[in-house]
Coordinates of C-alpha atoms in Angstrom, one line a residue:
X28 CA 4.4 10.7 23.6
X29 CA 6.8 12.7 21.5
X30 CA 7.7 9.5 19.3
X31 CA 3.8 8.3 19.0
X32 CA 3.3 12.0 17.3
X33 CA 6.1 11.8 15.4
X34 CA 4.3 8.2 14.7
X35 CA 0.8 9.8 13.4
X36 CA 2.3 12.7 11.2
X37 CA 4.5 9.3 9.4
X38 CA 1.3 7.2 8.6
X39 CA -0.4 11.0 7.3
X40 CA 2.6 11.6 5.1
X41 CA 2.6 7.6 4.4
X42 CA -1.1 7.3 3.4
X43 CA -0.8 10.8 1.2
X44 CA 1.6 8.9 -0.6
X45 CA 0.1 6.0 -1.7
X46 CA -3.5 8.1 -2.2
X47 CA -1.4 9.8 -4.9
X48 CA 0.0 6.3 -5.9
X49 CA -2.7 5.2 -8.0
X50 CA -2.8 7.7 -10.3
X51 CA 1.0 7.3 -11.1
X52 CA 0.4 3.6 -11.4
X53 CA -2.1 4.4 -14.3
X54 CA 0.3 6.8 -16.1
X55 CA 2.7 4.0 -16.0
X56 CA 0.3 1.3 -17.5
X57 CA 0.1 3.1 -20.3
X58 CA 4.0 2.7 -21.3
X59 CA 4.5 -0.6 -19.7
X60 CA 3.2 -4.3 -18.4
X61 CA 2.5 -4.3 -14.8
X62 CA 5.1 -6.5 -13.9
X63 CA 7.7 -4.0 -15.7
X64 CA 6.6 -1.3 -14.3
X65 CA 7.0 -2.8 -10.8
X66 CA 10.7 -4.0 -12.1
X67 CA 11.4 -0.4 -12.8
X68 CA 10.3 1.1 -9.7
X69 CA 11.7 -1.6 -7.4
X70 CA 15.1 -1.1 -9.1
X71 CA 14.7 2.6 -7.9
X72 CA 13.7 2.2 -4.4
X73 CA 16.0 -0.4 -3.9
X74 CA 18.9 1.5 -4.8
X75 CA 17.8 4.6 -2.9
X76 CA 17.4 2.4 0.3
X77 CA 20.9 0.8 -0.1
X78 CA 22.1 4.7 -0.4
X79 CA 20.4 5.5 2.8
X80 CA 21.5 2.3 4.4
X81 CA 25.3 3.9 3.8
X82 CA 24.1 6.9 5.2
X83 CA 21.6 5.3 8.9
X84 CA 22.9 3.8 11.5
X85 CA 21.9 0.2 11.5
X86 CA 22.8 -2.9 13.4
X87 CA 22.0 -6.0 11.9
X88 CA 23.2 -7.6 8.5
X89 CA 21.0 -9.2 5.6
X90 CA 22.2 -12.6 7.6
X91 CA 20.2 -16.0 6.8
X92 CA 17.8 -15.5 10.2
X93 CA 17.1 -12.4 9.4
X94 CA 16.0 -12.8 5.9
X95 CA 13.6 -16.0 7.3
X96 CA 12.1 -13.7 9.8
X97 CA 11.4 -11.2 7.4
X98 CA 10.5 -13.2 4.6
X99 CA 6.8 -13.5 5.1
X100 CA 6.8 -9.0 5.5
X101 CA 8.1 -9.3 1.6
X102 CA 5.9 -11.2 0.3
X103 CA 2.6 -9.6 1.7
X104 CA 4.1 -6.6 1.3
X105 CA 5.3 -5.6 -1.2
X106 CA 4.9 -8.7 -3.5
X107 CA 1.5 -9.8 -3.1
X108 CA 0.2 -5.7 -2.5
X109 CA 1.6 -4.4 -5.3
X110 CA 1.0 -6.6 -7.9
X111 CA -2.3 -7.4 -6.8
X112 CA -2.6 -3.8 -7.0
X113 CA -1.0 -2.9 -10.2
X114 CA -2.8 -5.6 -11.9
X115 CA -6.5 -4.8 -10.2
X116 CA -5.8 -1.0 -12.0
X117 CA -5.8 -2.5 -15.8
X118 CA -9.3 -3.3 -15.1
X119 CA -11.0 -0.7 -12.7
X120 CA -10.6 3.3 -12.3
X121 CA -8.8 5.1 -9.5
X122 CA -11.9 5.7 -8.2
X123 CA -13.2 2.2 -7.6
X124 CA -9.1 1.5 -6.3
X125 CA -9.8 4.2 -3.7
X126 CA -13.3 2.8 -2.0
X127 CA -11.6 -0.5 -2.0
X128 CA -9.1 0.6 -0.4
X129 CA -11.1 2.1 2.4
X130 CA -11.5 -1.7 3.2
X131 CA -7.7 -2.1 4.7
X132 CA -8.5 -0.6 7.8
X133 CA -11.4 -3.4 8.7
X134 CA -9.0 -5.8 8.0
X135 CA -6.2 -4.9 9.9
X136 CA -8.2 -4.3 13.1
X137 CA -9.9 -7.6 12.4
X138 CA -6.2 -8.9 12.1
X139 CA -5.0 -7.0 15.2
X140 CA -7.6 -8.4 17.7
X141 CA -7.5 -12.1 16.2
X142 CA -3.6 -12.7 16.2
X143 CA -2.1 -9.3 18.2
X144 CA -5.3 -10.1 20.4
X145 CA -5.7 -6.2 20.8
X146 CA -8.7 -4.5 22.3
X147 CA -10.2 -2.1 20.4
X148 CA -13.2 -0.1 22.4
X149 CA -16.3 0.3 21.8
X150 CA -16.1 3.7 19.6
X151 CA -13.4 1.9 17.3
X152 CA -15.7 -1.3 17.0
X153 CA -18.5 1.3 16.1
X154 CA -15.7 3.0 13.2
X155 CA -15.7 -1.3 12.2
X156 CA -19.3 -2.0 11.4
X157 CA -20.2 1.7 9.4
X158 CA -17.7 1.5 7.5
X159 CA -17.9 -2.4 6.9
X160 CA -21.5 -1.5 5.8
X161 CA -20.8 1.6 4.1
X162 CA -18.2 -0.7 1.7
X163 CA -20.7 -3.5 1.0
X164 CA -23.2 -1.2 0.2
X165 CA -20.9 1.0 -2.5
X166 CA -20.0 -2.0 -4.0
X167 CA -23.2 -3.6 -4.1
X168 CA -24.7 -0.5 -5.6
X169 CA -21.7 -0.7 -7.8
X170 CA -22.4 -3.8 -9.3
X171 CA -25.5 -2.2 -10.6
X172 CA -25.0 1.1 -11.9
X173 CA -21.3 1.7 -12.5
X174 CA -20.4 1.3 -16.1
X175 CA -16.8 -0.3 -16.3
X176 CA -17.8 -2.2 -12.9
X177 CA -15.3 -5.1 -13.2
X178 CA -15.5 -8.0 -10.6
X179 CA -12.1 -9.5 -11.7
X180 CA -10.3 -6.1 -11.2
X181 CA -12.3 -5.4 -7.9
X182 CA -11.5 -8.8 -6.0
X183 CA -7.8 -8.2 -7.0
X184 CA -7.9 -4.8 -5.2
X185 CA -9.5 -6.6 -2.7
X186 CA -7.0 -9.7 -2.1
X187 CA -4.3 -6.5 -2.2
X188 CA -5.6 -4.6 0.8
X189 CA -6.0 -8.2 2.6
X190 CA -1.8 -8.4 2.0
X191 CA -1.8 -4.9 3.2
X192 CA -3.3 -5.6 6.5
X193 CA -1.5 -9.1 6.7
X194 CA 2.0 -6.9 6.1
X195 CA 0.6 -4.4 9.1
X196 CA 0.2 -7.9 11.3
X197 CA 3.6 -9.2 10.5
X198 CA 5.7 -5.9 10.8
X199 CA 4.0 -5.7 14.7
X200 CA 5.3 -8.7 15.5
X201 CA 8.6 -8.4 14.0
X202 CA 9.0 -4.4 14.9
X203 CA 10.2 -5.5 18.2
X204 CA 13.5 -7.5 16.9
X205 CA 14.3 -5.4 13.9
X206 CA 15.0 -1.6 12.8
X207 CA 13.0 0.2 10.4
X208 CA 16.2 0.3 7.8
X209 CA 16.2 -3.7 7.9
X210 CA 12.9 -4.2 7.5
X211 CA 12.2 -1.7 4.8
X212 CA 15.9 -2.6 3.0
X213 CA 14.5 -6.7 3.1
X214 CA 11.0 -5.6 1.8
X215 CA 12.3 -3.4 -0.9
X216 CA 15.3 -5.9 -2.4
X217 CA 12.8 -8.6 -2.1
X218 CA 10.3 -6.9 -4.1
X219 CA 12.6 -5.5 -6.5
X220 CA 14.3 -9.5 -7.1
X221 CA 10.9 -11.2 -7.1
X222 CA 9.7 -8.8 -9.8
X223 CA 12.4 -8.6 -11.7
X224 CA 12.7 -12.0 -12.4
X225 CA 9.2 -12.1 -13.3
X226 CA 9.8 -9.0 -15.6
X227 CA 12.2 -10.9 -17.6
X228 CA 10.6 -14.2 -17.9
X229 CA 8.0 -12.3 -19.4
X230 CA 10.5 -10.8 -22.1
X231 CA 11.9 -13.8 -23.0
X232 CA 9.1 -15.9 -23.5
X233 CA 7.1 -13.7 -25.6
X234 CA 4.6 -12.6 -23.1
X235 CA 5.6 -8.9 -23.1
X236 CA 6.1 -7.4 -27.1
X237 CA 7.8 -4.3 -26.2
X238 CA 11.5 -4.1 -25.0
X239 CA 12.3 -3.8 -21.2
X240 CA 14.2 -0.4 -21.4
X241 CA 11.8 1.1 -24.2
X242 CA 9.4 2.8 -21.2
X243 CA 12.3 4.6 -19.9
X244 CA 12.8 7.0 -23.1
X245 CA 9.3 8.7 -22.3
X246 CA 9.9 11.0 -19.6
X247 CA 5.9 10.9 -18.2
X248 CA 6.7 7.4 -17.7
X249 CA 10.2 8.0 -15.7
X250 CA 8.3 10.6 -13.7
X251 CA 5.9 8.1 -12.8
X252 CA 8.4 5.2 -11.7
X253 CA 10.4 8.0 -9.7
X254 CA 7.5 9.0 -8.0
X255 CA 6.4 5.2 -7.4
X256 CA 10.0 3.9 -6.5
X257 CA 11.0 6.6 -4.4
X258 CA 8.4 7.9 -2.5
X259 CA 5.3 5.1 -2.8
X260 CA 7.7 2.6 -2.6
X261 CA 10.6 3.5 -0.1
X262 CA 8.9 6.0 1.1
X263 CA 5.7 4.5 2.6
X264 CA 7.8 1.4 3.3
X265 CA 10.1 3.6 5.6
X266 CA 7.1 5.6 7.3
X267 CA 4.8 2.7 7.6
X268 CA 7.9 0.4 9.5
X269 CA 8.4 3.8 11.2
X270 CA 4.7 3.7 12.7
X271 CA 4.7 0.5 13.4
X272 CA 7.7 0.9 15.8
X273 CA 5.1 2.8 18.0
X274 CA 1.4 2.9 17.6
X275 CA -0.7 -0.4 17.9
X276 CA -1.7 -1.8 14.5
X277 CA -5.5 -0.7 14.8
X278 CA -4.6 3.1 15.1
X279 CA -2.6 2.5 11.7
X280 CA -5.6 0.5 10.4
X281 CA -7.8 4.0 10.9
X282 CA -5.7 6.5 9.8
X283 CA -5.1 4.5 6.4
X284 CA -8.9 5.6 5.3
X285 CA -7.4 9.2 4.4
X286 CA -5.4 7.4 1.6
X287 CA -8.7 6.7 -0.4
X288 CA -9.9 11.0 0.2
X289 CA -7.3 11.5 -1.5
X290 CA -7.2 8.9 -4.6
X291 CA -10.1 9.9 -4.8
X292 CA -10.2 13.7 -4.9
X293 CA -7.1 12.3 -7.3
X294 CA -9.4 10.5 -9.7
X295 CA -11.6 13.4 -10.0
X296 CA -10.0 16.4 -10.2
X297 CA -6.7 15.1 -12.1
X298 CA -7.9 12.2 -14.8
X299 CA -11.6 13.5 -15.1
X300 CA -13.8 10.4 -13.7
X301 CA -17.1 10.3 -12.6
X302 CA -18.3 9.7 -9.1
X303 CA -21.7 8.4 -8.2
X304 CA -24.2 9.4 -5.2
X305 CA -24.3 6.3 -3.8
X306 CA -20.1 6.7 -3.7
X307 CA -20.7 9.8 -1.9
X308 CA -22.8 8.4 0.5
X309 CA -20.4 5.7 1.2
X310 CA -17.3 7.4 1.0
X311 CA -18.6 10.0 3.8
X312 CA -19.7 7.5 6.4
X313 CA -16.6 5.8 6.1
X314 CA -14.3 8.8 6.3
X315 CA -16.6 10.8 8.2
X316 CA -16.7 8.3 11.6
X317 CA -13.4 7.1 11.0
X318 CA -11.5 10.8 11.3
X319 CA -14.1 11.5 13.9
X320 CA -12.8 9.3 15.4
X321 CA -8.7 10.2 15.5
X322 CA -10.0 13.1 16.4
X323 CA -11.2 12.2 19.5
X324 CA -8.0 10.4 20.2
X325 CA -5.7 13.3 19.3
X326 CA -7.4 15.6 22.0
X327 CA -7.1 13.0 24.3

């Protein structure tokens, strides 16, 4: 019991962190390409988990089986999230990325009872449909009254919380062979190789006009790739492997709709943007059943 609190107080701290995410993410845009920005900050996290790597005990080595078992937890996470992600925000507002967002949780108990073949009761399968509905309708509504509505920039959020709950999956399944420091040290050296390499192809053949390093003289845009490398990055990496060690996936799944409150709250209150009734509406049914929900549980 002790470890399954310590459990739900990591996914709070983890979904705060990537809530706050987004709006770092823009701040970055503006001094860098998506796939330099996700260089940068992989770079960071990277070295800070090989620092803490020194630091943990740990078992296993970076060996040849391990990297094949863990291979398919890089690229849904973080190679397919984030840049899925990153890209998705040069087209729609923090806002929008929020009530996507609010989608991961559908997916991952979808996820959980199709391949985990968990059992979620009645009450969660009730949190399911209202907030599945509660989504189509925002985005429906969306489509006809929000002014920079983009479909491009919405499906890519989309396909990016789909790698998020695929990632949830695949860390289950292989939570019960490996640490947390080995699957968050494979996740984040993957991620930081994979868009690295991208990075520079870019440079070199013209794609990207500004120079790799030239971000990194404007401190907003260091304090953005700290905040993204170090604590979006490693550490919601660190929390989320943490979780997964000992809650079932669908409990995960739920308490990832806080993240969106606060992008949201993020959106407004930081960078100005508007917000809709027919966001409000949706936004409180999903929140609203989903948190009554933990709540339940928590008394329990």
């Amino acid at each position: 019991m002790k470890e399954q609190i310590k459990a739900h107080v990591a996914i709070l701290i983890q979904v705060s962190i990537i809530g706050l995410s987004y709006l770092f993410v823009k701040e970055g845009l503006g001094y860098a390409d998506p796939m330099t920005q996700l260089s940068h900050r992989f770079i960071i996290a990277s070295i800070g988990i090989w620092i803490l790597r020194l630091i943990l005990p740990h078992n296993k080595l970076l060996t040849k089986e391990v990297i094949k078992d863990l291979l398919p937890l890089g690229i849904f996470y973080p190679v397919l999230f984030f840049s899925l992600q990153t890209l998705s925000l040069s087209y729609i507002t923090t806002l929008e990325a929020g009530i996507i967002s609010a989608t991961i949780p559908i997916i991952i108990m979808i996820l959980a009872i199709v391949m985990l073949k968990e059992k979620p009761n009645a009450k969660q399968k009730l949190v399911v449909i209202l907030s599945f509905g509660a989504v189509i309708y925002i985005n429906l509504k969306g489509q006809g009254t929000a002014v920079e509505f983009s479909l491009f920039g919405t499906s890519l959020m989309f396909l990016s919380a789909l790698s998020s709950g695929l990632y949830t999956i695949t860390a289950k399944k292989v939570s019960v062979k490996y640490e947390t420091i080995d699957m968050t040290t494979f996740m984040l050296t993957f991620g930081m190789i994979v868009f690295t390499t991208i990075s520079f192809l870019q440079h070199i053949l013209g794609f990207t006009k500004t120079s790799y390093f030239e971000p990194l003289v404007h401190s907003p845009y260091m304090i953005a790739v700290l905040y993204l490398g170090l604590l979006s990055s490693l550490g919601s990496a660190f929390l989320s492997n943490y979780a997964i060690h000992h809650v079932n996936a669908s409990t995960i799944g739920l308490f990832s709709n806080l993240s969106p409150v606060i992008t949201i709250l993020a959106g407004i209150l930081i960078l100005g943007e508007p917000i809709y009734s027919y966001q409000i509406i949706g936004i409180l049914i999903i929140l609203g059943s989903i948190i009554g929900l933990n709540v339940g549980q928590l008394r329990k």
